[in-house]
Every structure is written in C-alpha cells, then in structure tokens.
Amino acid sequence: MTSLACELHCLLNKKERFTFPFDKFKLPKNGIYIIFENGESFGKMDRIVRIGTHTGENQLRSRLMQHFVKENKNRSIFRKNIGRCFLNIENQDYLDSWELDITSKEGREDKLKRIDLEFEKTLEKRISQYIQTNLSFCVFEVNTKEERLFWESKITSTLSNAAKFGEIKPSENWLGNHSTKDKIRESGLWQVNELYKESLTEAELEKLLALVK
C-alpha cells in the first residue's frame, strides 16, 4: 500500500514548477505553496521541504515575494531560518542579534544598538542567492482562509509524521541540518508550526487530489 507521504509527493511533484525569476501574475491570488530544494529527494521524487500559505485575502503572490525577493527576514520566517543556519555554521556570536525584530517602534532604538545593519544586508543578499538558486515551488488555489489553514496543517503534519517514523529523511548535506531549531532538523521541513498533528485521512486525500488537479 502506498503511504500518504508518497501519494502527496507523487501528486505535488506533477504540478507545474516555478523557479526564480517567476512571473507572479501566473500564480493564483489565494492558495498554498509547496517548496522543493535542490539535492533533496524522496525516492525518485523531489522532496517537499516547506508548506506555506497566507492569512490575508489575495496575498499568496506577496507572500512568495517576501520569501524569494524582499530582503527582510522580519517579514519572512523562512528567510530568518535560513539565516540562522548560515550563522550557526559560521558566526554563532551574531545569532542573538539576528533574532531581533525592528519592525515595530517598541524598543527599536535599543535593538538597533545591537544590530550590524551592513552585516545583515550582506547576509540577506546571501539568503536571497540561496533561495533563488536552490528552491522551486508549485502552488494550488484555495480561496478561503479556513480551508488554506486546514490543508496547510494536514499536509505539514502528514509529512512530519512520516519523518518522525523514518519514512522521509533529509540528505546529509541539507542546510537545515544546521538549524538552531530542533523541529526543523528532526522534521526535514523549514518550519516549526503545524508539525506532528493529525495526518490526512484517505477521504481527505481524495478531496485534496480533486482540489490540486
């Protein structure tokens, strides 16, 4: 019997794949994105490394631009996590400063004293280069926030549960192995939320097949 994780990979590996630079106007306004990474495989298929969506109406395109193009880790936890890996490998002393968010006015002045803006600008460019060179993605349309969050959680949990039991494993060279977050290293996914919850049922998988196709 084919596992749910395998069926998910078969389904999503068949979808149209986007790489940088991509035309955002070819993407739906609302939906879920599935990210793949060079060098990561599951059997003979590309391994899924992140599942994501958005909460605001018509924000899928914007969310992907925040990951792939806009050099601001405070708007993209995905970018922040990749930066954590680079710093953990090469510059652990700066990890605490990398965690600081100066988006809000509260405490900004004090935080700025602890941030090396030029260093972070260089690191952001490196993160962009990594993402734009090594990542690809597919998308499928889901119009309501409630449905998007449901499917994001179900897909993420199905894959992380498969990883928990050893069915899916990242490669030895996967950058995420250097993450400061246990959940990223253990799940093989660039995320820490919605892991290890309820996997898809067979009935839900059938609904997803119809939705994605």
Tab-separated table of C-alpha atoms in Angstrom, residues 28-187:
chain	number	residue	atom	x	y	z
A	28	PRO	CA	-3.358	32.432	-8.115
A	29	LYS	CA	-4.138	35.220	-5.674
A	30	ASN	CA	-5.062	32.773	-2.921
A	31	GLY	CA	-3.638	29.358	-2.230
A	32	ILE	CA	-0.968	27.116	-0.802
A	33	TYR	CA	2.649	26.893	-1.931
A	34	ILE	CA	4.857	23.811	-1.775
A	35	ILE	CA	8.634	24.294	-1.826
A	36	PHE	CA	11.284	21.883	-3.094
A	37	GLU	CA	15.053	22.206	-2.672
A	38	ASN	CA	17.925	21.125	-4.895
A	39	GLY	CA	19.619	17.981	-3.627
A	40	GLU	CA	16.632	16.823	-1.572
A	41	SER	CA	14.811	13.712	-2.716
A	42	PHE	CA	12.193	11.232	-1.573
A	43	GLY	CA	12.632	8.074	-3.563
A	44	LYS	CA	12.948	9.229	-7.150
A	45	MET	CA	10.945	12.388	-6.477
A	46	ASP	CA	11.887	15.855	-5.260
A	47	ARG	CA	11.372	16.063	-1.509
A	48	ILE	CA	8.989	18.700	-0.152
A	49	VAL	CA	10.837	20.981	2.287
A	50	ARG	CA	8.184	23.555	3.164
A	51	ILE	CA	4.423	24.001	3.019
A	52	GLY	CA	3.059	27.505	3.395
A	53	THR	CA	0.116	29.789	2.858
A	54	HIS	CA	-1.180	33.226	3.849
A	55	THR	CA	-3.954	34.562	6.055
A	56	GLY	CA	-4.758	37.851	4.312
A	57	GLU	CA	-7.052	37.911	1.287
A	58	ASN	CA	-5.265	37.770	-2.098
A	59	GLN	CA	-1.795	37.620	-0.507
A	60	LEU	CA	-0.246	34.457	-1.976
A	61	ARG	CA	1.859	36.343	-4.508
A	62	SER	CA	3.021	38.817	-1.898
A	63	ARG	CA	3.979	36.014	0.480
A	64	LEU	CA	6.161	34.310	-2.104
A	65	MET	CA	7.824	37.608	-2.968
A	66	GLN	CA	8.642	38.064	0.720
A	67	HIS	CA	10.481	34.748	0.656
A	68	PHE	CA	12.194	34.963	-2.714
A	69	VAL	CA	12.795	38.660	-3.351
A	70	LYS	CA	12.305	41.070	-0.450
A	71	GLU	CA	15.415	41.076	1.709
A	72	ASN	CA	13.802	41.388	5.136
A	73	LYS	CA	13.941	38.400	7.483
A	74	ASN	CA	11.445	40.113	9.789
A	75	ARG	CA	8.771	39.614	7.120
A	76	SER	CA	9.740	36.025	6.319
A	77	ILE	CA	10.403	33.416	8.994
A	78	PHE	CA	11.644	31.204	6.163
A	79	ARG	CA	14.439	33.689	5.390
A	80	LYS	CA	15.202	34.043	9.098
A	81	ASN	CA	15.558	30.270	9.435
A	82	ILE	CA	17.984	30.050	6.523
A	83	GLY	CA	20.000	32.894	8.038
A	84	ARG	CA	20.098	31.050	11.358
A	85	CYS	CA	21.737	28.100	9.596
A	86	PHE	CA	24.432	30.233	7.968
A	87	LEU	CA	25.168	31.927	11.283
A	88	ASN	CA	25.201	28.649	13.199
A	89	ILE	CA	27.838	27.358	10.809
A	90	GLU	CA	29.996	30.471	10.582
A	91	ASN	CA	29.144	33.218	13.075
A	92	GLN	CA	27.340	31.940	16.153
A	93	ASP	CA	28.125	35.139	18.077
A	94	TYR	CA	25.616	37.043	15.930
A	95	LEU	CA	22.690	34.644	16.380
A	96	ASP	CA	21.119	36.616	19.239
A	97	SER	CA	21.202	39.838	17.220
A	98	TRP	CA	19.676	38.085	14.201
A	99	GLU	CA	16.642	37.256	16.329
A	100	LEU	CA	15.845	40.934	16.945
A	101	ASP	CA	12.914	42.427	15.041
A	102	ILE	CA	12.954	46.183	14.477
A	103	THR	CA	9.674	46.289	12.555
A	104	SER	CA	7.734	47.823	15.443
A	105	LYS	CA	8.723	51.072	17.144
A	106	GLU	CA	8.737	49.484	20.592
A	107	GLY	CA	12.317	49.005	21.723
A	108	ARG	CA	13.685	49.808	18.265
A	109	GLU	CA	16.337	52.231	19.481
A	110	ASP	CA	17.781	49.724	21.942
A	111	LYS	CA	17.663	46.905	19.376
A	112	LEU	CA	19.411	48.985	16.718
A	113	LYS	CA	22.428	49.297	19.001
A	114	ARG	CA	22.798	45.517	18.868
A	115	ILE	CA	22.326	45.147	15.108
A	116	ASP	CA	25.014	45.417	12.439
A	117	LEU	CA	22.927	46.695	9.541
A	118	GLU	CA	25.678	46.317	6.941
A	119	PHE	CA	26.379	42.748	8.022
A	120	GLU	CA	22.674	41.891	7.875
A	121	LYS	CA	22.353	43.470	4.441
A	122	THR	CA	25.141	41.206	3.191
A	123	LEU	CA	23.567	38.164	4.853
A	124	GLU	CA	20.157	38.972	3.349
A	125	LYS	CA	21.714	39.006	-0.125
A	126	ARG	CA	23.305	35.648	0.564
A	127	ILE	CA	19.942	34.255	1.694
A	128	SER	CA	18.326	35.573	-1.494
A	129	GLN	CA	21.018	33.939	-3.605
A	130	TYR	CA	20.498	30.618	-1.845
A	131	ILE	CA	16.727	30.722	-2.185
A	132	GLN	CA	16.715	31.906	-5.777
A	133	THR	CA	19.320	29.329	-6.828
A	134	ASN	CA	18.225	26.261	-4.882
A	135	LEU	CA	14.470	26.435	-4.408
A	136	SER	CA	11.475	25.799	-6.633
A	137	PHE	CA	7.785	25.651	-5.840
A	138	CYS	CA	4.331	24.707	-7.018
A	139	VAL	CA	1.022	26.214	-5.960
A	140	PHE	CA	-2.614	25.294	-5.897
A	141	GLU	CA	-5.584	27.570	-5.435
A	142	VAL	CA	-7.549	27.609	-2.178
A	143	ASN	CA	-9.803	30.589	-1.772
A	144	THR	CA	-10.861	30.706	1.871
A	145	LYS	CA	-8.582	31.300	4.850
A	146	GLU	CA	-10.179	28.450	6.779
A	147	GLU	CA	-9.508	25.935	4.007
A	148	ARG	CA	-5.959	27.182	3.456
A	149	LEU	CA	-5.046	26.742	7.106
A	150	PHE	CA	-6.723	23.318	7.181
A	151	TRP	CA	-4.808	21.946	4.196
A	152	GLU	CA	-1.520	23.541	5.239
A	153	SER	CA	-1.770	21.848	8.632
A	154	LYS	CA	-2.818	18.476	7.217
A	155	ILE	CA	-0.054	18.344	4.597
A	156	THR	CA	2.588	19.536	7.053
A	157	SER	CA	1.545	17.012	9.686
A	158	THR	CA	1.386	14.143	7.196
A	159	LEU	CA	4.959	14.786	6.078
A	160	SER	CA	6.371	15.488	9.538
A	161	ASN	CA	4.734	12.348	10.931
A	162	ALA	CA	6.319	10.358	8.114
A	163	ALA	CA	9.680	11.882	9.030
A	164	LYS	CA	9.110	11.037	12.689
A	165	PHE	CA	8.868	7.359	11.792
A	166	GLY	CA	11.843	7.469	9.453
A	167	GLU	CA	9.992	7.275	6.150
A	168	ILE	CA	11.315	10.664	4.979
A	169	LYS	CA	14.844	11.873	5.670
A	170	PRO	CA	16.762	14.961	4.600
A	171	SER	CA	20.081	14.459	2.860
A	172	GLU	CA	23.312	14.682	4.853
A	173	ASN	CA	24.112	17.939	3.070
A	174	TRP	CA	20.774	19.636	3.709
A	175	LEU	CA	21.328	23.164	5.017
A	176	GLY	CA	18.506	22.688	7.524
A	177	ASN	CA	20.637	20.157	9.406
A	178	HIS	CA	22.454	23.195	10.810
A	179	SER	CA	19.284	24.823	12.108
A	180	THR	CA	19.129	26.070	15.681
A	181	LYS	CA	15.559	24.735	15.775
A	182	ASP	CA	15.196	21.082	16.770
A	183	LYS	CA	11.911	20.742	14.899
A	184	ILE	CA	13.473	21.788	11.593
A	185	ARG	CA	16.318	19.307	11.912
A	186	GLU	CA	14.016	16.490	13.029
A	187	SER	CA	11.197	17.020	10.516
